[in-house]
Coordinates of C-alpha atoms and ligand atoms in Angstrom, one line a residue:
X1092 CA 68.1 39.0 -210.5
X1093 CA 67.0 37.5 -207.3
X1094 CA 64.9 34.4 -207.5
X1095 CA 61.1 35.0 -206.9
X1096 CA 59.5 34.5 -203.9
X1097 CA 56.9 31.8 -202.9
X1098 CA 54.4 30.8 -200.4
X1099 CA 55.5 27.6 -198.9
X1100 CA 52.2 26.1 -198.1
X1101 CA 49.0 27.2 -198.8
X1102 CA 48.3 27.8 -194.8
X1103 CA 50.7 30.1 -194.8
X1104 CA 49.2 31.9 -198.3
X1105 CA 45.8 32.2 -196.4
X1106 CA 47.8 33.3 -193.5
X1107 CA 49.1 36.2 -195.4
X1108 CA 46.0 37.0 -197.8
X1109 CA 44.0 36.9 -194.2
X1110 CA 46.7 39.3 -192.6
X1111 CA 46.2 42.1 -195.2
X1112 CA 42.9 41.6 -195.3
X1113 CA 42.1 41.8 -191.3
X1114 CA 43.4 45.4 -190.1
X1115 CA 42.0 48.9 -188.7
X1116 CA 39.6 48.3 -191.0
X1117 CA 37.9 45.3 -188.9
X1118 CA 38.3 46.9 -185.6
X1119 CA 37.4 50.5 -185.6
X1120 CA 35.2 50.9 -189.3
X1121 CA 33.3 47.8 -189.4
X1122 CA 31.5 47.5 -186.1
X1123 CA 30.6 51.0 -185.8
X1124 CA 29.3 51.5 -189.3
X1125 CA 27.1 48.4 -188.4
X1126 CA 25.7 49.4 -184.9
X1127 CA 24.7 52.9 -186.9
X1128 CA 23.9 51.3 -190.3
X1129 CA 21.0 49.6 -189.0
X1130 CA 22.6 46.8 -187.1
X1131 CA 21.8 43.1 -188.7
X1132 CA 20.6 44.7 -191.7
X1133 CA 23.8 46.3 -192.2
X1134 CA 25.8 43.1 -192.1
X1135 CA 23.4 41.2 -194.0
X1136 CA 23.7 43.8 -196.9
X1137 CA 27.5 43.4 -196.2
X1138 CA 27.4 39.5 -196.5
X1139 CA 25.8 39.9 -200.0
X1140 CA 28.0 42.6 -201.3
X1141 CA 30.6 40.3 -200.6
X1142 CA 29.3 37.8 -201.8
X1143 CA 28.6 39.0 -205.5
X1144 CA 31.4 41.3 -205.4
X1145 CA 33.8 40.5 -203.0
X1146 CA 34.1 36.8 -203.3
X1147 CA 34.0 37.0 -207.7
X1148 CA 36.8 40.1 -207.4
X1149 CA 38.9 38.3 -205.1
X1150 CA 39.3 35.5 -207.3
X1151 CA 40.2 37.4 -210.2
X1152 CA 43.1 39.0 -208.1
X1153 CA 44.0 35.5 -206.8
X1154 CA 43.6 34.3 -210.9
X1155 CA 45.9 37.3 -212.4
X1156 CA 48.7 37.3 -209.7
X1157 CA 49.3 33.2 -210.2
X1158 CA 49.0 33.3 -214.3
X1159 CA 51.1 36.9 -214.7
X1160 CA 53.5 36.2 -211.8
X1161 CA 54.9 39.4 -211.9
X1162 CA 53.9 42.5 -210.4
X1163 CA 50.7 43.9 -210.8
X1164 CA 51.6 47.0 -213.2
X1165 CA 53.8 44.2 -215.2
X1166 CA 50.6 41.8 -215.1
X1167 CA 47.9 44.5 -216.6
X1168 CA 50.0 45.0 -219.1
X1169 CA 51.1 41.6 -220.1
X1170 CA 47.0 41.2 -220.1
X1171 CA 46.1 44.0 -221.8
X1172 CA 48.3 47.5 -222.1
X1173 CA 45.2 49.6 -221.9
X1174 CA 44.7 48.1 -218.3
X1175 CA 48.2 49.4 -217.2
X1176 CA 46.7 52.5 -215.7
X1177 CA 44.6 50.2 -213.3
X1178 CA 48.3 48.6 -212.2
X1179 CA 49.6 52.2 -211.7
X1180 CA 47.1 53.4 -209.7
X1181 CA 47.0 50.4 -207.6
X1182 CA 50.7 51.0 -206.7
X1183 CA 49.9 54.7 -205.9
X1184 CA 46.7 54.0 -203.7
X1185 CA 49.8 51.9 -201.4
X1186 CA 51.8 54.9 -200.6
X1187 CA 48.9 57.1 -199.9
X1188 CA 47.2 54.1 -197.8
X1189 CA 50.8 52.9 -195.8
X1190 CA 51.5 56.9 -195.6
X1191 CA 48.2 56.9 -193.1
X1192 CA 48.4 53.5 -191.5
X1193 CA 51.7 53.6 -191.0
X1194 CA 50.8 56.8 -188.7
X1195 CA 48.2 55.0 -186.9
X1196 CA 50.3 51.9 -186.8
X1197 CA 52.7 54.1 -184.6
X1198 CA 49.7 55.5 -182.4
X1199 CA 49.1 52.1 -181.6
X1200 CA 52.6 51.0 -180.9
X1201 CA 53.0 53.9 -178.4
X1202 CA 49.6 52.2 -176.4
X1203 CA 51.0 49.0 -176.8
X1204 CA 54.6 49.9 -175.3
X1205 CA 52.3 51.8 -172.7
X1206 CA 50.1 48.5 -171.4
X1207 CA 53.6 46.8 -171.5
X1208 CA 55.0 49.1 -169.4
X1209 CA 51.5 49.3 -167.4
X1210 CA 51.9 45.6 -166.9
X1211 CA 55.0 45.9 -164.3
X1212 CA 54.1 48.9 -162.8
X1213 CA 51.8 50.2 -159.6
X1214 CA 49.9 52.8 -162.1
X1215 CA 48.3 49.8 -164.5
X1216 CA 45.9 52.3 -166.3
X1217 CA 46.1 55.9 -168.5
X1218 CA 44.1 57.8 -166.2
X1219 CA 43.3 60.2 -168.4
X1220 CA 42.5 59.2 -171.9
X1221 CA 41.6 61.9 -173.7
X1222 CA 44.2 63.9 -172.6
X1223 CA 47.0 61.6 -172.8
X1224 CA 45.9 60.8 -176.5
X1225 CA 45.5 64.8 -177.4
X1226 CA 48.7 65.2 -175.8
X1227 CA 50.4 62.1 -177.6
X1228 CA 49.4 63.1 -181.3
X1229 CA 49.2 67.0 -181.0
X1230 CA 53.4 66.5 -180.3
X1231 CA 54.5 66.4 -183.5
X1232 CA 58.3 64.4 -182.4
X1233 CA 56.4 61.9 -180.6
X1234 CA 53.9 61.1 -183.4
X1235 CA 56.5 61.0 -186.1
X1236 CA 59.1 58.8 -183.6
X1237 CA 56.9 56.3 -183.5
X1238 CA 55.6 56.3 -187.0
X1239 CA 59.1 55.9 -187.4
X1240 CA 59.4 52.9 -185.3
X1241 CA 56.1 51.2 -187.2
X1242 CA 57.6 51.7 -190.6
X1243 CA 61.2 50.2 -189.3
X1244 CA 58.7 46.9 -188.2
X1245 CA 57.2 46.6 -191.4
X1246 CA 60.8 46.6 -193.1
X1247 CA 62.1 44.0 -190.9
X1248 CA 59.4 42.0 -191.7
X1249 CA 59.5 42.7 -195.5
X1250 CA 62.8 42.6 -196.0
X1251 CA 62.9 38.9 -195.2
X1252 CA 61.0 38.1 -198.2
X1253 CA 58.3 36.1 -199.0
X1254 CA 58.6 32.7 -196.9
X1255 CA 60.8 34.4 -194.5
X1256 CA 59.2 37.3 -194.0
X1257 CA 55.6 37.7 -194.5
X1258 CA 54.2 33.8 -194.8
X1259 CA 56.5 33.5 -191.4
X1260 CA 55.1 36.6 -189.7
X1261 CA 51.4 36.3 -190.3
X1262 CA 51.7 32.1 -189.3
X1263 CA 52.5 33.8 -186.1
X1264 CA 50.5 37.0 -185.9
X1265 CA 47.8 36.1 -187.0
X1266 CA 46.8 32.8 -184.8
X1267 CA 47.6 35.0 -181.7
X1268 CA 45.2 37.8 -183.2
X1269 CA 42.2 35.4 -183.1
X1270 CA 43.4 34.1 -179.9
X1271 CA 43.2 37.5 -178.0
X1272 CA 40.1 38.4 -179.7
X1273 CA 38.2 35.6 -178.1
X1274 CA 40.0 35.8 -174.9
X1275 CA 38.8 39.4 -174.9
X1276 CA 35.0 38.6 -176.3
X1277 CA 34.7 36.5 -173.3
X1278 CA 35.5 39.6 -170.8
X1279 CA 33.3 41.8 -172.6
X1280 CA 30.5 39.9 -173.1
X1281 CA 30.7 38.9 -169.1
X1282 CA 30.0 42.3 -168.0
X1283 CA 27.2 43.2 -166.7
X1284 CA 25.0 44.8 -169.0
X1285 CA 27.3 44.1 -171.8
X1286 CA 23.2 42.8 -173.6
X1287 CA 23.1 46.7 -174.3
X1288 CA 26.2 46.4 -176.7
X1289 CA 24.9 43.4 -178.9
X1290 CA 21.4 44.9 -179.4
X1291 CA 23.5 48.2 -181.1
X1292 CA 25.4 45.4 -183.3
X1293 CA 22.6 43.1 -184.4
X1294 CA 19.0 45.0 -183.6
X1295 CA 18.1 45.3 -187.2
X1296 CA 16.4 48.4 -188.9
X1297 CA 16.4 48.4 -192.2
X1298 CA 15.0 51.9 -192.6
X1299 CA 19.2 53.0 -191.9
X1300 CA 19.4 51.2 -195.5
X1301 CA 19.8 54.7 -197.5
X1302 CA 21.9 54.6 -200.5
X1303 CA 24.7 56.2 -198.8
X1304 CA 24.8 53.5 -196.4
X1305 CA 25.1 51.5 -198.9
X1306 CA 27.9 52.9 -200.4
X1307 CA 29.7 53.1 -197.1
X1308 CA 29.4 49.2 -196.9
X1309 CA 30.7 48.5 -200.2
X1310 CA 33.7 50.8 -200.2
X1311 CA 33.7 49.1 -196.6
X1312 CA 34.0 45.5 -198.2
X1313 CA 36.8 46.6 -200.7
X1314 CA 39.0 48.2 -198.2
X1315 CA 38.6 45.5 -195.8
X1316 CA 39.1 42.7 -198.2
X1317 CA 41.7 44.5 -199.6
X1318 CA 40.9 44.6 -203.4
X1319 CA 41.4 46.7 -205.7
X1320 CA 44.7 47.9 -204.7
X1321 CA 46.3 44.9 -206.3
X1322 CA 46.7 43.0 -203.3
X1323 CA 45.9 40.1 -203.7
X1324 CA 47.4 39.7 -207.2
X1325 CA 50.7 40.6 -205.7
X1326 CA 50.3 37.4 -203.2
X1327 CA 48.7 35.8 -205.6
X1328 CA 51.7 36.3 -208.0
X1329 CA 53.9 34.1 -205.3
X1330 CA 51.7 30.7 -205.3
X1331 CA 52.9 27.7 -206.5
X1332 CA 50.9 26.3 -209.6
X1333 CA 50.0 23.2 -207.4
X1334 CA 47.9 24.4 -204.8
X1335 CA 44.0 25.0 -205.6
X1336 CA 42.7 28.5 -204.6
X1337 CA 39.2 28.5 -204.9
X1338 CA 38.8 27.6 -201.4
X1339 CA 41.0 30.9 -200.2
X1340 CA 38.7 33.0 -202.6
X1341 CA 36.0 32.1 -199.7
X1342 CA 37.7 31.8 -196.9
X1343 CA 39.7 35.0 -196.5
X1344 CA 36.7 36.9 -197.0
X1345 CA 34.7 35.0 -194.6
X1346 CA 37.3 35.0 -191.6
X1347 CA 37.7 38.8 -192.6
X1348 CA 34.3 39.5 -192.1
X1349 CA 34.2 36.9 -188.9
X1350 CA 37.1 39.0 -187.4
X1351 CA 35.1 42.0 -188.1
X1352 CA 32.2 40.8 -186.2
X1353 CA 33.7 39.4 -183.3
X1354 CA 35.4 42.7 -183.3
X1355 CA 32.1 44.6 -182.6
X1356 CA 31.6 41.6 -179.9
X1357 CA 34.9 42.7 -178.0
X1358 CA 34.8 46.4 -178.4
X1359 CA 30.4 47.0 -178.2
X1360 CA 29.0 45.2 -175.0
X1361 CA 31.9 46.6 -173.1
X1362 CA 31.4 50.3 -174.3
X1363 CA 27.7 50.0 -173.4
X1364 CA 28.0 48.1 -170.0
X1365 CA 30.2 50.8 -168.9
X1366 CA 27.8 53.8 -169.8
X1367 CA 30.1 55.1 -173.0
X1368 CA 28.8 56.6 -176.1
X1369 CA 29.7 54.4 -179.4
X1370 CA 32.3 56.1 -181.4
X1371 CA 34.6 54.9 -184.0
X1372 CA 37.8 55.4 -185.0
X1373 CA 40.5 57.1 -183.6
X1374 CA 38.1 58.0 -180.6
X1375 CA 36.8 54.8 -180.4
X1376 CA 40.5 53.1 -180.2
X1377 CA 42.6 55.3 -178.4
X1378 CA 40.3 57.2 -175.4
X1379 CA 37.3 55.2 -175.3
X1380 CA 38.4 51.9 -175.0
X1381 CA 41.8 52.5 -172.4
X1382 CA 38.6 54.7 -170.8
X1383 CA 36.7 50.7 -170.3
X1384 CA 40.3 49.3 -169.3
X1385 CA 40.8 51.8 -166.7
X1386 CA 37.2 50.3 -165.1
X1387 CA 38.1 46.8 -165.5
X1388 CA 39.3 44.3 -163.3
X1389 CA 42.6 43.2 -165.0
X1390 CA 42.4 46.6 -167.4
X1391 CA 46.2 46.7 -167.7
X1392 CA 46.1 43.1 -168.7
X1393 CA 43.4 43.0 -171.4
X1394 CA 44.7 46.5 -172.5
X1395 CA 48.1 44.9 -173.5
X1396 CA 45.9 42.4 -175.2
X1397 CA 44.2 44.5 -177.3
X1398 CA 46.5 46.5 -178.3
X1399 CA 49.0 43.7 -179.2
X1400 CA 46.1 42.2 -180.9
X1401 CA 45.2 45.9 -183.2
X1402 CA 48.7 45.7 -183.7
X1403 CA 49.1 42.6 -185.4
X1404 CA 46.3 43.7 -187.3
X1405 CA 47.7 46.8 -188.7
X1406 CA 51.3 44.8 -189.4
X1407 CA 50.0 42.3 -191.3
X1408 CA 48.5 44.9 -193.3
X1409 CA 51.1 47.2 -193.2
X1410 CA 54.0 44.7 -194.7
X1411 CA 51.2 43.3 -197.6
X1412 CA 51.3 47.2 -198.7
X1413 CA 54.8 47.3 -198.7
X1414 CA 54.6 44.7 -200.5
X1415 CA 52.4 46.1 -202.9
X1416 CA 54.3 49.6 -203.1
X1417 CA 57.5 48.1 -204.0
X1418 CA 57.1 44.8 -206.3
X1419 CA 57.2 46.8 -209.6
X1420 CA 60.4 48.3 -208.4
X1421 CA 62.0 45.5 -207.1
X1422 CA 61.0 43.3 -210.4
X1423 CA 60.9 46.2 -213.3
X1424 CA 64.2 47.9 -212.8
X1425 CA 66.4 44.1 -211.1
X1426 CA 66.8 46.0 -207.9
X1427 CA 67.8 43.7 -204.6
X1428 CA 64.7 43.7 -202.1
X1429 CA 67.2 44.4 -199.4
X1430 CA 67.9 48.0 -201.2
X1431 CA 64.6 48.9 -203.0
X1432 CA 62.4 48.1 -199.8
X1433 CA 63.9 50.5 -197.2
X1434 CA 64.1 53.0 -199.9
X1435 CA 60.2 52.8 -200.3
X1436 CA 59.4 52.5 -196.9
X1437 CA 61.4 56.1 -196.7
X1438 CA 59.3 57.8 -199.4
X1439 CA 56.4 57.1 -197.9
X1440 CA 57.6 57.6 -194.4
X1441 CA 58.1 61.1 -195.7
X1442 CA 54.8 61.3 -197.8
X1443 CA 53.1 60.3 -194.5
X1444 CA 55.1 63.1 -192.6
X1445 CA 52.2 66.0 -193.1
X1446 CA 49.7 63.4 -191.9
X1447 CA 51.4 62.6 -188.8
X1448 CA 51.9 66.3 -187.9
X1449 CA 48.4 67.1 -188.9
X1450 CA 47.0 66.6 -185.4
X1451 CA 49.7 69.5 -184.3
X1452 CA 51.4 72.0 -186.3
X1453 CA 49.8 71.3 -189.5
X1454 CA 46.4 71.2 -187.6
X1455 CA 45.0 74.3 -189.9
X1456 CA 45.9 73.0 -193.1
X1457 CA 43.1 71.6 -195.2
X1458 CA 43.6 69.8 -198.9
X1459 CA 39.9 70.0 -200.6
X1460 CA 38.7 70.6 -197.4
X1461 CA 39.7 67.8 -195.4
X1462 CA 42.7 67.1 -193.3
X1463 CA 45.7 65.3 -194.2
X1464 CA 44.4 61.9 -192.9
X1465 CA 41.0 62.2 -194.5
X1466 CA 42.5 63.2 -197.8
X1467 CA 44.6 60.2 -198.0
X1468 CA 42.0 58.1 -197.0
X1469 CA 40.0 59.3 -199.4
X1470 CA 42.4 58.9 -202.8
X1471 CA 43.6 56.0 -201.9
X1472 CA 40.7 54.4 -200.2
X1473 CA 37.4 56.2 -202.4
X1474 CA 39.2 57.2 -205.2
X1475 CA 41.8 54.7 -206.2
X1476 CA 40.6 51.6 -204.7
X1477 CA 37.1 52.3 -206.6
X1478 CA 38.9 52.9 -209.7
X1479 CA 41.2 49.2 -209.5
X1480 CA 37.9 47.3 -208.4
X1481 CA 36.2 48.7 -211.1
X1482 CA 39.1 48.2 -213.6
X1483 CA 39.4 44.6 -212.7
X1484 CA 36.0 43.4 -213.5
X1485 CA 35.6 44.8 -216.8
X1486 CA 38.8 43.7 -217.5
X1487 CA 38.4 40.1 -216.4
X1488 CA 34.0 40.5 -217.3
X1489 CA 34.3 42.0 -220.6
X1490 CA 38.0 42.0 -222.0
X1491 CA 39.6 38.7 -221.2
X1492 CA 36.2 36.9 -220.6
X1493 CA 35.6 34.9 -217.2
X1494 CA 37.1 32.0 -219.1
X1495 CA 40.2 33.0 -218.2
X1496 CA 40.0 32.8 -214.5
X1497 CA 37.8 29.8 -214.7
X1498 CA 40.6 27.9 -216.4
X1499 CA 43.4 29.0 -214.6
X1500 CA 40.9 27.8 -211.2
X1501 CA 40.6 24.3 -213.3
X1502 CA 44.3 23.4 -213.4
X1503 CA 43.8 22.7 -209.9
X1504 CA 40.4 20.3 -210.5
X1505 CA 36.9 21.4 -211.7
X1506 CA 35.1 24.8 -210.7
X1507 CA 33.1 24.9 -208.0
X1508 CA 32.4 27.2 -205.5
X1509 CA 28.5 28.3 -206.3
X1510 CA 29.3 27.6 -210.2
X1511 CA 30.6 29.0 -213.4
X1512 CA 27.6 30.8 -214.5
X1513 CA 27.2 32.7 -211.1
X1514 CA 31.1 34.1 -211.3
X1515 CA 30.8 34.5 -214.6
X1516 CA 27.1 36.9 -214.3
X1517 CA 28.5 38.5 -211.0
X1518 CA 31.9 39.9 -213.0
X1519 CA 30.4 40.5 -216.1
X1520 CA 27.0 42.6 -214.6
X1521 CA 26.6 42.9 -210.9
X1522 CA 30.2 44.4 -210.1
X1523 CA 30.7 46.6 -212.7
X1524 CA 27.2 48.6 -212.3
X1525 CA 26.9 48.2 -208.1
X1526 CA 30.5 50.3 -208.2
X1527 CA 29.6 52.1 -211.4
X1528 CA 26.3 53.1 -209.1
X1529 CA 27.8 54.0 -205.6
X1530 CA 30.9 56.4 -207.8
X1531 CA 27.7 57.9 -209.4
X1532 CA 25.7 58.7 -206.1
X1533 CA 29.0 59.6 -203.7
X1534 CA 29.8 61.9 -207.1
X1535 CA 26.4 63.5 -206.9
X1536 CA 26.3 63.5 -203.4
X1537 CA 29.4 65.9 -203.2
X1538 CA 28.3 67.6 -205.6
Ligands
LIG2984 N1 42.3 45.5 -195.3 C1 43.0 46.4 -194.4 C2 42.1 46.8 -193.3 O1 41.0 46.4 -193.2 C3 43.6 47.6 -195.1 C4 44.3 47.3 -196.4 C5 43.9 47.9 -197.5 C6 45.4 46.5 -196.4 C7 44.6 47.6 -198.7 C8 46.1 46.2 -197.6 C9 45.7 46.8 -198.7 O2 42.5 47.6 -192.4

């Protein structure tokens, strides 16, 4: 069998966890939701969610991975075989997930090969957003080549293994991605009548706070943080026993929700100086912002930017669920990652094949009423996602006691990020019934 993987340093762990944490996510859910949700009192709600759910639930993941060191499906059960189901549907809600990003993933490569090109030629802009987007996705050979293309990325990146590949790729990625961010922030905020932008980020009204706002914020925090899907107990399952982790339980959440801030700075003050509606999105990515480039002194320049920058994002997140899809595989049945990883990546390039053609020939067809895209989105992301974060703090709250993470945390030196007592109440009580409460109202509400 081949030896396990490891993070080499614990920058390059935070690198990683960071990478699959910041993605589409960040840049086309969070800002919008905000600017609609009632601005500052959005992201204040946001901040707390995270903080009593996001931050305990992270750690767990983080606490598992390292003491199991195995795959997630393999860890459940080593913890508990009742929990296995939680392992199992955490590997599923993968391929659904990578089936749809890997889609957009290619939408985006196409823009980005298009500013690249932009950037040596006399035509530096798409002229005609809309169009040239409808026109793009509604051909089903060009949406499925270059889904193609974004799959083949993540498998060169995956296939190099832990250190190699993804510690290596998001050391590099994800520096650049902050870099461009700011470099873009500046521009935005620069234009005139870019004040318009922040008041739709930050003007709070807390009258938007209904309950399903609130529920779109905390299925929100889990699919930008990443939990529940097991991800963070796969890269948490290749740490060395040496390193202390508390710190990364905060920090990757804060820089995810910094990226997704400075995200509504970059994309909002521009959208507003320039007289567009707010969208979000698709819309938002791939005709309204080329539609601000196309206005902008240097548009072919910061267009390349941006969508290098979205493109790192949706990598980084991309190879962790690779990752995540194929570590049962790879460990259960002693299969060499060079074989089992392009194997998966195949499935679910084919599982993903109905939602890349539903902006075309599969246009009509509906599953419970929704698209392709939307119904993947919502068993991986509502459905699945729910289920693991759910399964993870009665598991750690109730069955194996939050003694168990807080020792595996004290190997490393004493507990302390805001104290035993408040992870230990947050697991135990104010997890379990905030996502027992938002299943019950998004339930009702379909209903
Ligand atoms: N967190 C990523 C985003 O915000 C998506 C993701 C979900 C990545 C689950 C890995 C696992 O876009």
């Amino acid at each position: 069998m081949e030896k396990r993987g490891q993070f080499t340093s614990k920058f390059g762990f935070i690198m990683a966890s960071i990478g699959s944490a910041i993605g589409l996510g960040n840049l086309w859910g969070f800002p919008y939701k905000a600017g609609m949700g009632g601005g500052f009192a959005f992201i204040l709600v946001y901040l707390i969610f995270v903080g009593l759910v996001g931050f305990p639930i992270m750690l767990c993941e983080f606490a598992i991975g390292r003491k199991a060191r195995v795959n997630q499906i393999d860890a459940y059960r080593k913890f508990d075989k009742r929990f296995t189901i939680a392992g199992v549907a955490g590997t599923i809600a993968a391929f659904f997930i990578l089936a749809f990003y890997g889609v957009l993933g290619g939408w985006v490569v196409n823009y980005a090969v298009k500013y690249g090109i932009n950037l040596f030629s006399s035509t530096n802009t798409i002229p005609q957003p809309q169009q040239y987007f409808n026109d793009f996705v509604s051909n089903g050979a060009s949406a499925l080549i270059f889904f193609i293309i974004f799959m083949v990325l993540t498998v060169f990146i995956v296939i190099g293994g832990v250190e190699n590949g993804i510690e290596k790729a998001s050391k590099i990625m994800m520096p650049i991605l902050f870099l461009f961010l700011i470099l873009i922030i500046v521009r935005s905020l620069t234009l005139p009548g870019a004040s318009k932008g922040i008041e739709f980020l930050f003007k709070p009204d807390f009258s938007k706070l209904t309950p399903s706002t609130l529920g779109m914020a905390l299925s929100q925090m889990f699919f930008s943080l990443s939990l529940g899907i097991g991800a963070m107990i796969t890269y948490g399952s290749y740490l060395s026993n040496d390193d202390n982790i508390q710190s990364s339980a905060i920090i990757v959440p804060l820089l995810d929700t910094v990226a997704a801030i400075l995200a509504g700075l970059a994309i909002f003050p521009a959208v507003f100086a320039l007289g567009l509606e707010p969208t979000q999105g698709p819309s938002l990515m791939f005709i309204t912002l080329p539609a601000i480039f196309n206005q902008m002194y240097m548009g072919n320049v910061f267009g390349f930017m941006f969508f290098v920058l979205i493109l790192f994002a949706a990598l980084s997140s991309s190879i962790a669920l690779l990752e995540i899809a194929s570590s049962f595989f790879m460990e259960h049945f002693k299969l060499k990652r060079k074989v089992i990883i392009p194997i998966i990546a195949a499935i679910i390039t084919l599982w993903g094949t109905p939602v890349a053609l539903s902006f075309g020939v599969l246009g009509d067809v509906k599953v419970l009423g929704m698209g392709f895209l939307d119904f993947y989105d919502f068993i991986g992301e509502y459905v699945l996602m729910t289920f693991g974060a759910l399964a993870i703090s009665i598991l750690i709250g109730w069955v194996l006691k939050p003694k168990m993470v807080i020792d595996e945390m004290e190997q490393n030196g004493k507990f302390r990020f805001m104290g035993k007592k408040y992870f230990s109440f947050t697991i135990k009580f104010i997890a379990p019934i905030l996502i027992l409460a938002v299943m019950i109202m998004s339930i009702t509400s379909m209903i």
